[in-house]
Amino acid sequence: MANLVHIPEQKEVARKTPIEIFPDPKIAVVLTNQQSGATNVPLVKVGDVVSIGQKIADVQAKVSAPVHSPISGTVIKIDNVYNSCFEYPTEAIYIENDGKKTKAKPLNTIKESELASTKNEELLKIIREAGIVGMGGAGFPTSVKLAVPADKPIKHLLVNGAEGEPYDTADERVMIERTANLVRGVRVVRKLLGNPKVIVVTKESKVEAVPKLQEAFKNEPDTEVRATHLTYQQGDAGMMQKAILGYEPIAGKRSYEMGTIVQNVATINAIANAVFDGEPLISRVAALNGDIPTPKNLMVKIGTPISEILKANSITDCGSVVVGGMMMGVQLATLDAPVTKRTSSILCLNKAHAKARKPTACIHCGRCVSACPIRLQPVAIYNAVIKGDFKKAEKLWAQDCIMCGTCSYVCPANLPLASNVKMARNSQ
Ligand code: SF4
Ligand code: SF4
């Protein structure tokens, strides 16, 4: 394995800052597609009045997840807006807030005492109807991920609390402030997977979260909390599997085929909210960090325009705004873009910081090759992509890229290696 590059963190202020509830937006901009899989279609039209938690877009397909209204009000427009999940504009439903906070009928729920006797199909249906997707960034529908075939027994559930992204602290605050809810969520996931061994994986540097997790999980069956040293790259599901269980993912195989499921803590929190409290996924915790005086964590409604969050926090000097992590995230093309189910963080880089990333010519230093955690040749893939030779990129295993961004991070020429490898990966 390559020597894993250490990425310095900038979390000291945000990790100690309790989650703050951000006010509901005046106009929510709810992207109809925030998941990977089938394309949702709107279930509402302009002029319709909607309630908090009402399903507003869905599709009948196996790999899918609906979206819900985060506020009550009137649908005023259906139009395209920049979608950070896909990095291009897609359809969104604009809802004008009526301030009434009218709630839709909650999802079907179960009591905690009923978990053992509840059929897996019923739990998966609640998770699906709640619109839950991987909130660590992948956006894969959770009800599909957890519907593991009966002939593929799961030996380990790794609860991913590593949060390696250097500015992100949302998961850390969830582990500190929603610890008991995580225990409830893990019980649901463990039941769905046939009661495998659970390892709650986090970093020893999360000094407030670790004892809380240890205390909360100490009486859970076949469960341990492992607070260890992990590099940024080991927050990736496959890399974590290798670090904790000792075996690497096999190219082309899903992790469940190797007996492991890795599930992020934010997603597990959402599962508990849905199954026991009837709440669809209409809000999430996102870190607000970067070159700003008061980094913090916000509980924000999905569909809140990023511009509204920046304005409310008096942030005006942004050279660029990156959502979803400094390493793996996306630089926004417009601040009109809304928070999505995958927006783990909103990072504001000042103009000087953004300018420092200007690319120059490759100096053939080889750093990108030695830094790639899965032993790809980022510079060779980059050269293939800029020549439009996607066949060659495929032969160079671009499709195995875990999009960690380390190659771009170490490149002294500031070449956009990771985004080009990602382009090749997405073209396969
Ligand atoms: S982004 Fe892909 S190519 Fe670059 S270091 Fe990470 S895994 Fe390797
Ligand atoms: S790290 Fe950058 S400069 Fe060095 S070989 Fe790779 S692409 Fe070229």
Tab-separated table of C-alpha atoms and ligand atoms in Angstrom:
chain	number	residue	atom	x	y	z
A	1	MET	CA	0.000	0.000	0.000
A	2	ALA	CA	1.094	3.527	-0.678
A	3	ASN	CA	2.181	5.590	2.307
A	4	LEU	CA	-1.005	7.355	3.255
A	5	VAL	CA	-0.584	11.101	3.080
A	6	HIS	CA	-1.479	13.019	6.217
A	7	ILE	CA	-3.899	15.866	5.552
A	8	PRO	CA	-3.820	18.475	8.330
A	9	GLU	CA	-7.200	19.141	9.918
A	10	GLN	CA	-8.882	22.423	10.657
A	11	LYS	CA	-11.557	21.339	13.097
A	12	GLU	CA	-10.562	22.709	16.472
A	13	VAL	CA	-13.257	25.386	16.699
A	14	ALA	CA	-16.116	23.665	14.857
A	15	ARG	CA	-15.742	20.327	16.646
A	16	LYS	CA	-16.358	22.070	19.977
A	17	THR	CA	-19.331	24.085	18.726
A	18	PRO	CA	-22.765	22.578	19.453
A	19	ILE	CA	-25.199	22.113	16.577
A	20	GLU	CA	-27.166	25.308	15.918
A	21	ILE	CA	-30.607	25.155	14.316
A	22	PHE	CA	-30.638	27.280	11.160
A	23	PRO	CA	-33.990	29.024	10.456
A	24	ASP	CA	-36.233	27.559	7.778
A	25	PRO	CA	-35.671	29.113	4.336
A	26	LYS	CA	-38.130	31.654	2.926
A	27	ILE	CA	-38.055	29.693	-0.314
A	28	ALA	CA	-36.903	26.073	-0.203
A	29	VAL	CA	-35.261	24.787	-3.387
A	30	VAL	CA	-35.659	21.033	-3.240
A	31	LEU	CA	-33.765	19.095	-5.878
A	32	THR	CA	-35.911	16.229	-7.108
A	33	ASN	CA	-32.796	14.051	-7.514
A	34	GLN	CA	-30.198	13.817	-4.779
A	35	GLN	CA	-29.687	10.049	-4.909
A	36	SER	CA	-27.825	7.710	-7.184
A	37	GLY	CA	-30.132	5.361	-9.085
A	38	ALA	CA	-33.417	6.002	-10.875
A	39	THR	CA	-34.623	9.523	-11.663
A	40	ASN	CA	-37.453	10.925	-9.546
A	41	VAL	CA	-40.332	12.869	-11.026
A	42	PRO	CA	-42.290	15.612	-9.218
A	43	LEU	CA	-45.516	14.569	-7.477
A	44	VAL	CA	-46.619	18.199	-7.131
A	45	LYS	CA	-47.237	21.086	-9.520
A	46	VAL	CA	-47.038	24.861	-9.345
A	47	GLY	CA	-49.767	26.187	-7.057
A	48	ASP	CA	-49.992	23.095	-4.864
A	49	VAL	CA	-49.896	23.597	-1.105
A	50	VAL	CA	-47.495	21.220	0.655
A	51	SER	CA	-46.763	20.298	4.268
A	52	ILE	CA	-43.550	19.543	6.148
A	53	GLY	CA	-42.494	15.977	5.368
A	54	GLN	CA	-44.852	15.533	2.393
A	55	LYS	CA	-43.395	13.401	-0.388
A	56	ILE	CA	-42.933	15.679	-3.415
A	57	ALA	CA	-40.902	13.551	-5.861
A	58	ASP	CA	-40.499	9.817	-6.334
A	59	VAL	CA	-40.290	7.037	-8.903
A	60	GLN	CA	-41.261	3.376	-8.923
A	61	ALA	CA	-37.872	1.705	-9.343
A	62	LYS	CA	-35.727	-0.609	-7.279
A	63	VAL	CA	-32.795	1.757	-6.778
A	64	SER	CA	-34.552	4.967	-5.777
A	65	ALA	CA	-35.312	7.271	-2.867
A	66	PRO	CA	-38.058	9.913	-2.712
A	67	VAL	CA	-37.661	13.520	-1.566
A	68	HIS	CA	-39.917	15.440	0.808
A	69	SER	CA	-40.865	19.028	1.467
A	70	PRO	CA	-38.791	20.534	4.290
A	71	ILE	CA	-41.292	23.344	4.955
A	72	SER	CA	-44.990	24.074	4.544
A	73	GLY	CA	-46.045	26.436	1.798
A	74	THR	CA	-46.884	26.740	-1.878
A	75	VAL	CA	-45.042	25.370	-4.895
A	76	ILE	CA	-44.146	28.498	-6.883
A	77	LYS	CA	-41.846	27.119	-9.559
A	78	ILE	CA	-40.266	23.940	-10.918
A	79	ASP	CA	-37.006	24.789	-12.637
A	80	ASN	CA	-33.386	23.707	-12.969
A	81	VAL	CA	-30.721	24.781	-10.505
A	82	TYR	CA	-27.110	23.714	-9.933
A	83	ASN	CA	-27.052	20.320	-8.201
A	84	SER	CA	-23.854	19.648	-6.233
A	85	CYS	CA	-24.626	15.889	-6.217
A	86	PHE	CA	-24.058	15.744	-9.971
A	87	GLU	CA	-22.161	18.978	-10.657
A	88	TYR	CA	-24.663	20.282	-13.211
A	89	PRO	CA	-28.138	21.852	-13.066
A	90	THR	CA	-31.113	19.542	-12.497
A	91	GLU	CA	-34.783	19.941	-11.678
A	92	ALA	CA	-35.827	21.505	-8.376
A	93	ILE	CA	-39.161	22.283	-6.720
A	94	TYR	CA	-39.336	25.816	-5.307
A	95	ILE	CA	-41.599	26.109	-2.255
A	96	GLU	CA	-42.530	29.446	-0.717
A	97	ASN	CA	-42.713	29.168	3.057
A	98	ASP	CA	-46.128	30.080	4.535
A	99	GLY	CA	-44.703	30.120	8.061
A	100	LYS	CA	-47.517	27.852	9.287
A	101	LYS	CA	-45.254	24.808	9.859
A	102	THR	CA	-48.087	22.468	8.886
A	103	LYS	CA	-46.921	18.874	9.159
A	104	ALA	CA	-47.787	15.994	6.865
A	105	LYS	CA	-48.796	12.631	8.294
A	106	PRO	CA	-45.630	11.024	9.736
A	107	LEU	CA	-44.216	7.792	8.329
A	108	ASN	CA	-45.288	4.496	9.816
A	109	THR	CA	-43.131	3.837	12.870
A	110	ILE	CA	-42.406	1.060	15.299
A	111	LYS	CA	-41.671	1.109	19.014
A	112	GLU	CA	-38.156	0.158	20.090
A	113	SER	CA	-39.640	-2.839	21.929
A	114	GLU	CA	-41.097	-4.075	18.610
A	115	LEU	CA	-37.805	-4.100	16.689
A	116	ALA	CA	-36.973	-7.787	17.116
A	117	SER	CA	-40.418	-8.878	15.934
A	118	THR	CA	-40.651	-6.451	12.990
A	119	LYS	CA	-40.066	-7.948	9.563
A	120	ASN	CA	-37.030	-6.654	7.679
A	121	GLU	CA	-39.252	-5.777	4.706
A	122	GLU	CA	-41.227	-3.409	6.916
A	123	LEU	CA	-38.077	-1.688	8.227
A	124	LEU	CA	-36.682	-1.343	4.721
A	125	LYS	CA	-39.978	0.140	3.563
A	126	ILE	CA	-39.822	2.818	6.274
A	127	ILE	CA	-36.208	3.621	5.349
A	128	ARG	CA	-37.134	3.838	1.686
A	129	GLU	CA	-40.198	6.002	2.274
A	130	ALA	CA	-38.072	8.323	4.446
A	131	GLY	CA	-35.870	9.003	1.413
A	132	ILE	CA	-32.682	7.995	3.198
A	133	VAL	CA	-29.507	7.853	1.127
A	134	GLY	CA	-25.836	7.581	2.074
A	135	MET	CA	-25.220	10.930	3.745
A	136	GLY	CA	-21.458	10.519	3.839
A	137	GLY	CA	-21.393	11.602	0.207
A	138	ALA	CA	-22.277	8.604	-1.945
A	139	GLY	CA	-26.035	9.161	-2.038
A	140	PHE	CA	-26.836	5.493	-2.654
A	141	PRO	CA	-30.360	4.599	-1.450
A	142	THR	CA	-29.955	3.063	2.007
A	143	SER	CA	-32.945	0.717	1.760
A	144	VAL	CA	-31.245	-0.948	-1.225
A	145	LYS	CA	-27.830	-1.114	0.429
A	146	LEU	CA	-29.267	-2.779	3.546
A	147	ALA	CA	-31.383	-5.319	1.626
A	148	VAL	CA	-28.545	-7.822	1.576
A	149	PRO	CA	-29.292	-11.151	-0.156
A	150	ALA	CA	-29.903	-14.015	2.286
A	151	ASP	CA	-27.078	-16.059	0.761
A	152	LYS	CA	-24.537	-13.316	1.527
A	153	PRO	CA	-24.155	-13.386	5.325
A	154	ILE	CA	-22.755	-10.214	6.853
A	155	LYS	CA	-20.063	-10.748	9.477
A	156	HIS	CA	-19.244	-7.126	10.263
A	157	LEU	CA	-21.061	-3.829	10.413
A	158	LEU	CA	-18.554	-0.976	10.504
A	159	VAL	CA	-20.200	2.196	11.762
A	160	ASN	CA	-18.204	4.891	10.039
A	161	GLY	CA	-17.492	7.728	12.450
A	162	ALA	CA	-14.056	8.530	11.043
A	163	GLU	CA	-15.028	11.747	9.256
A	164	GLY	CA	-11.642	12.153	7.651
A	165	GLU	CA	-12.429	15.286	5.619
A	166	PRO	CA	-10.120	17.909	7.110
A	167	TYR	CA	-12.741	20.622	7.755
A	168	ASP	CA	-15.827	18.485	8.424
A	169	THR	CA	-17.244	18.156	11.925
A	170	ALA	CA	-20.950	17.398	11.402
A	171	ASP	CA	-20.602	13.671	12.089
A	172	GLU	CA	-18.482	14.387	15.147
A	173	ARG	CA	-21.204	16.592	16.619
A	174	VAL	CA	-23.844	13.958	15.796
A	175	MET	CA	-21.735	11.402	17.695
A	176	ILE	CA	-21.504	13.793	20.666
A	177	GLU	CA	-25.069	15.108	20.708
A	178	ARG	CA	-27.114	12.260	19.237
A	179	THR	CA	-25.278	9.303	20.770
A	180	ALA	CA	-28.362	7.567	22.144
A	181	ASN	CA	-30.089	7.942	18.776
A	182	LEU	CA	-27.090	6.305	17.090
A	183	VAL	CA	-27.475	3.313	19.406
A	184	ARG	CA	-31.120	3.016	18.262
A	185	GLY	CA	-30.097	3.307	14.607
A	186	VAL	CA	-27.333	0.728	14.920
A	187	ARG	CA	-29.832	-1.709	16.470
A	188	VAL	CA	-32.026	-1.332	13.372
A	189	VAL	CA	-29.143	-1.840	10.942
A	190	ARG	CA	-27.756	-4.784	12.914
A	191	LYS	CA	-31.175	-6.443	12.902
A	192	LEU	CA	-31.468	-5.942	9.124
A	193	LEU	CA	-28.054	-7.526	8.568
A	194	GLY	CA	-28.691	-10.641	10.671
A	195	ASN	CA	-26.916	-9.450	13.856
A	196	PRO	CA	-23.287	-9.213	12.758
A	197	LYS	CA	-20.456	-7.991	14.964
A	198	VAL	CA	-20.532	-4.188	15.171
A	199	ILE	CA	-17.426	-2.029	15.266
A	200	VAL	CA	-18.048	1.675	15.744
A	201	VAL	CA	-14.965	3.152	14.104
A	202	THR	CA	-13.791	6.610	14.985
A	203	LYS	CA	-10.590	8.557	15.420
A	204	GLU	CA	-8.807	8.944	18.736
A	205	SER	CA	-8.613	12.683	18.019
A	206	LYS	CA	-12.381	13.001	18.562
A	207	VAL	CA	-11.812	13.357	22.287
A	208	GLU	CA	-15.341	14.399	23.247
A	209	ALA	CA	-17.105	11.825	21.079
A	210	VAL	CA	-15.049	8.755	22.036
A	211	PRO	CA	-16.077	8.435	25.726
A	212	LYS	CA	-19.695	9.177	24.833
A	213	LEU	CA	-19.715	6.409	22.266
A	214	GLN	CA	-17.975	3.995	24.635
A	215	GLU	CA	-20.516	4.669	27.359
A	216	ALA	CA	-23.549	4.503	25.044
A	217	PHE	CA	-22.528	1.260	23.318
A	218	LYS	CA	-20.980	-0.549	26.318
A	219	ASN	CA	-23.945	-2.863	26.904
A	220	GLU	CA	-24.791	-3.518	23.263
A	221	PRO	CA	-24.282	-7.153	22.216
A	222	ASP	CA	-21.220	-8.040	20.141
A	223	THR	CA	-20.318	-4.366	19.736
A	224	GLU	CA	-17.083	-2.469	20.268
A	225	VAL	CA	-16.055	1.140	19.837
A	226	ARG	CA	-12.687	1.396	18.190
A	227	ALA	CA	-11.060	4.819	18.470
A	228	THR	CA	-7.851	4.632	16.558
A	229	HIS	CA	-5.445	6.582	14.402
A	230	LEU	CA	-6.858	6.770	10.889
A	231	THR	CA	-5.652	8.894	8.035
A	232	TYR	CA	-8.063	10.938	5.970
A	233	GLN	CA	-8.160	8.290	3.231
A	234	GLN	CA	-9.215	5.587	5.703
A	235	GLY	CA	-12.603	7.276	6.067
A	236	ASP	CA	-13.432	5.670	2.715
A	237	ALA	CA	-15.474	2.476	3.185
A	238	GLY	CA	-13.011	0.191	1.381
A	239	MET	CA	-9.966	1.725	3.017
A	240	MET	CA	-11.637	1.438	6.411
A	241	GLN	CA	-12.404	-2.215	5.786
A	242	LYS	CA	-8.712	-2.742	5.061
A	243	ALA	CA	-7.582	-0.741	8.130
A	244	ILE	CA	-9.975	-2.375	10.606
A	245	LEU	CA	-10.546	-5.882	9.244
A	246	GLY	CA	-7.337	-6.360	7.279
A	247	TYR	CA	-8.717	-7.140	3.840
A	248	GLU	CA	-8.985	-4.950	0.779
A	249	PRO	CA	-12.113	-4.668	-1.323
A	250	ILE	CA	-11.918	-6.675	-4.536
A	251	ALA	CA	-12.345	-4.680	-7.747
A	252	GLY	CA	-15.868	-5.055	-9.121
A	253	LYS	CA	-17.250	-6.629	-5.932
A	254	ARG	CA	-19.663	-4.918	-3.538
A	255	SER	CA	-18.518	-4.876	0.103
A	256	TYR	CA	-21.458	-7.032	1.245
A	257	GLU	CA	-20.147	-9.803	-0.986
A	258	MET	CA	-17.129	-9.835	1.314
A	259	GLY	CA	-19.320	-9.949	4.431
A	260	THR	CA	-19.002	-6.301	5.464
A	261	ILE	CA	-21.300	-3.305	5.446
A	262	VAL	CA	-19.917	0.140	6.227
A	263	GLN	CA	-22.541	2.681	7.225
A	264	ASN	CA	-21.919	6.326	8.017
A	265	VAL	CA	-23.129	7.761	11.355
A	266	ALA	CA	-25.234	10.546	9.800
A	267	THR	CA	-27.179	7.933	7.835
A	268	ILE	CA	-27.651	5.791	10.940
A	269	ASN	CA	-28.972	8.839	12.782
A	270	ALA	CA	-31.494	9.387	9.963
A	271	ILE	CA	-32.532	5.722	10.105
A	272	ALA	CA	-33.367	6.019	13.823
A	273	ASN	CA	-35.323	9.230	13.183
A	274	ALA	CA	-37.365	7.505	10.487
A	275	VAL	CA	-38.013	4.101	12.053
A	276	PHE	CA	-38.858	5.236	15.588
A	277	ASP	CA	-39.986	8.851	15.135
A	278	GLY	CA	-41.570	8.821	11.661
A	279	GLU	CA	-39.314	11.597	10.299
A	280	PRO	CA	-38.366	11.620	6.628
A	281	LEU	CA	-34.960	12.995	5.654
A	282	ILE	CA	-35.671	16.740	5.404
A	283	SER	CA	-32.790	18.171	7.404
A	284	ARG	CA	-29.208	17.349	8.197
A	285	VAL	CA	-26.198	18.614	10.107
A	286	ALA	CA	-23.620	20.427	7.983
A	287	ALA	CA	-20.386	22.041	9.127
A	288	LEU	CA	-19.862	25.676	8.108
A	289	ASN	CA	-16.090	26.095	8.007
A	290	GLY	CA	-13.157	27.387	5.974
A	291	ASP	CA	-11.678	30.882	6.031
A	292	ILE	CA	-14.371	32.288	8.295
A	293	PRO	CA	-14.197	33.748	11.809
A	294	THR	CA	-16.789	31.481	13.444
A	295	PRO	CA	-16.809	27.894	12.167
A	296	LYS	CA	-19.871	26.023	13.362
A	297	ASN	CA	-22.320	23.174	12.756
A	298	LEU	CA	-25.813	23.822	11.500
A	299	MET	CA	-28.939	21.708	11.556
A	300	VAL	CA	-30.268	22.911	8.240
A	301	LYS	CA	-33.293	22.071	6.119
A	302	ILE	CA	-32.469	20.299	2.856
A	303	GLY	CA	-33.374	22.795	0.135
A	304	THR	CA	-31.976	25.846	1.926
A	305	PRO	CA	-30.052	27.975	-0.593
A	306	ILE	CA	-26.342	28.179	0.298
A	307	SER	CA	-26.499	31.958	-0.306
A	308	GLU	CA	-29.033	32.276	2.537
A	309	ILE	CA	-26.708	30.451	4.949
A	310	LEU	CA	-23.733	32.639	4.009
A	311	LYS	CA	-25.777	35.825	4.294
A	312	ALA	CA	-27.171	34.906	7.700
A	313	ASN	CA	-23.603	34.305	8.889
A	314	SER	CA	-22.298	37.594	7.404
A	315	ILE	CA	-19.903	35.746	5.088
A	316	THR	CA	-19.151	37.961	2.119
A	317	ASP	CA	-15.490	37.322	1.178
A	318	CYS	CA	-15.755	33.926	-0.497
A	319	GLY	CA	-13.340	33.251	-3.344
A	320	SER	CA	-15.097	29.942	-3.704
A	321	VAL	CA	-17.519	27.737	-1.809
A	322	VAL	CA	-16.965	23.999	-1.622
A	323	VAL	CA	-19.653	21.622	-0.361
A	324	GLY	CA	-19.190	18.065	0.864
A	325	GLY	CA	-15.576	18.326	2.017
A	326	MET	CA	-12.375	20.059	1.028
A	327	MET	CA	-10.920	16.869	-0.462
A	328	MET	CA	-13.889	15.121	-2.051
A	329	GLY	CA	-16.336	17.981	-2.297
A	330	VAL	CA	-17.567	20.121	-5.140
A	331	GLN	CA	-16.877	23.772	-5.836
A	332	LEU	CA	-20.236	25.448	-6.332
A	333	ALA	CA	-20.927	27.020	-9.704
A	334	THR	CA	-23.537	29.268	-8.076
A	335	LEU	CA	-24.498	30.143	-4.517
A	336	ASP	CA	-28.157	29.671	-5.505
A	337	ALA	CA	-27.441	25.947	-5.184
A	338	PRO	CA	-29.306	24.393	-2.251
A	339	VAL	CA	-28.270	22.099	0.595
A	340	THR	CA	-28.774	18.466	-0.398
A	341	LYS	CA	-28.965	15.210	1.537
A	342	ARG	CA	-25.231	14.871	0.844
A	343	THR	CA	-24.086	18.322	2.003
A	344	SER	CA	-21.917	17.355	4.970
A	345	SER	CA	-20.159	20.720	4.964
A	346	ILE	CA	-20.109	24.185	3.430
A	347	LEU	CA	-16.570	25.536	3.179
A	348	CYS	CA	-15.847	29.141	2.300
A	349	LEU	CA	-12.397	29.784	0.908
A	350	ASN	CA	-11.233	33.371	0.768
A	351	LYS	CA	-10.002	34.853	-2.498
A	352	ALA	CA	-6.315	34.331	-1.641
A	353	HIS	CA	-6.921	30.672	-0.765
A	354	ALA	CA	-8.924	30.012	-3.934
A	355	LYS	CA	-6.284	31.725	-6.108
A	356	ALA	CA	-3.446	29.608	-4.688
A	357	ARG	CA	-4.815	26.626	-6.598
A	358	LYS	CA	-3.935	27.919	-10.087
A	359	PRO	CA	-2.451	25.038	-12.170
A	360	THR	CA	0.991	25.021	-13.838
A	361	ALA	CA	2.822	22.360	-15.910
A	362	CYS	CA	3.553	18.856	-14.561
A	363	ILE	CA	7.131	18.580	-13.284
A	364	HIS	CA	7.125	14.748	-13.356
A	365	CYS	CA	7.822	14.460	-9.637
A	366	GLY	CA	5.752	11.287	-9.215
A	367	ARG	CA	4.185	12.448	-5.957
A	368	CYS	CA	0.650	11.752	-7.166
A	369	VAL	CA	1.593	8.152	-7.947
A	370	SER	CA	3.205	7.465	-4.588
A	371	ALA	CA	0.335	9.170	-2.729
A	372	CYS	CA	-2.577	7.315	-4.362
A	373	PRO	CA	-3.935	4.980	-1.666
A	374	ILE	CA	-5.088	2.414	-4.198
A	375	ARG	CA	-1.930	2.505	-6.309
A	376	LEU	CA	-3.307	4.186	-9.428
A	377	GLN	CA	-1.229	6.419	-11.696
A	378	PRO	CA	-3.187	9.687	-11.508
A	379	VAL	CA	-0.856	11.613	-13.829
A	380	ALA	CA	-1.134	8.953	-16.546
A	381	ILE	CA	-4.932	8.901	-16.258
A	382	TYR	CA	-4.984	12.701	-16.330
A	383	ASN	CA	-2.891	12.757	-19.509
A	384	ALA	CA	-5.213	10.193	-21.121
A	385	VAL	CA	-8.306	12.212	-20.177
A	386	ILE	CA	-7.023	15.523	-21.538
A	387	LYS	CA	-6.355	13.740	-24.832
A	388	GLY	CA	-9.880	12.307	-24.726
A	389	ASP	CA	-8.487	8.756	-24.573
A	390	PHE	CA	-10.992	7.239	-22.160
A	391	LYS	CA	-10.147	3.700	-23.304
A	392	LYS	CA	-6.622	4.197	-22.030
A	393	ALA	CA	-7.955	5.668	-18.773
A	394	GLU	CA	-10.020	2.503	-18.342
A	395	LYS	CA	-6.945	0.354	-18.895
A	396	LEU	CA	-5.276	2.393	-16.157
A	397	TRP	CA	-8.095	1.354	-13.761
A	398	ALA	CA	-9.626	4.833	-13.433
A	399	GLN	CA	-12.899	3.146	-12.487
A	400	ASP	CA	-11.346	2.008	-9.179
A	401	CYS	CA	-10.599	5.576	-8.045
A	402	ILE	CA	-12.144	6.276	-4.645
A	403	MET	CA	-12.197	10.021	-5.404
A	404	CYS	CA	-10.175	10.849	-2.287
A	405	GLY	CA	-8.508	13.847	-3.926
A	406	THR	CA	-5.077	13.042	-2.473
A	407	CYS	CA	-3.369	13.204	-5.882
A	408	SER	CA	-4.565	16.774	-6.439
A	409	TYR	CA	-3.626	17.656	-2.867
A	410	VAL	CA	0.027	16.597	-3.242
A	411	CYS	CA	0.537	17.873	-6.794
A	412	PRO	CA	2.966	20.820	-6.715
A	413	ALA	CA	1.663	21.884	-10.138
A	414	ASN	CA	-1.916	22.140	-8.752
A	415	LEU	CA	-3.233	20.033	-11.611
A	416	PRO	CA	-6.875	18.960	-11.283
A	417	LEU	CA	-5.894	15.297	-11.242
A	418	ALA	CA	-8.722	13.964	-9.108
A	419	SER	CA	-11.476	15.679	-11.094
A	420	ASN	CA	-10.054	14.284	-14.337
A	421	VAL	CA	-9.765	10.782	-12.898
A	422	LYS	CA	-13.343	11.163	-11.683
A	423	MET	CA	-14.412	12.183	-15.192
A	424	ALA	CA	-12.794	9.016	-16.559
A	425	ARG	CA	-14.408	6.930	-13.820
A	426	ASN	CA	-17.840	8.349	-14.566
A	427	SER	CA	-17.430	7.703	-18.280
A	428	GLN	CA	-16.974	3.928	-17.773
B	1	SF4	S1	-8.505	10.649	-6.254
B	1	SF4	FE1	-8.353	8.579	-7.182
B	1	SF4	S2	-6.472	8.679	-8.381
B	1	SF4	FE2	-6.387	10.411	-6.954
B	1	SF4	S3	-5.282	9.626	-5.167
B	1	SF4	FE3	-7.467	9.295	-4.753
B	1	SF4	S4	-7.881	7.204	-5.489
B	1	SF4	FE4	-5.902	7.837	-6.402
B	2	SF4	S1	2.197	15.218	-8.660
B	2	SF4	FE1	1.672	16.704	-10.271
B	2	SF4	S2	3.626	17.461	-10.988
B	2	SF4	FE2	4.047	15.554	-9.869
B	2	SF4	S3	3.949	13.925	-11.428
B	2	SF4	FE3	1.936	14.068	-10.563
B	2	SF4	S4	0.893	15.477	-11.968
B	2	SF4	FE4	3.043	15.779	-12.340
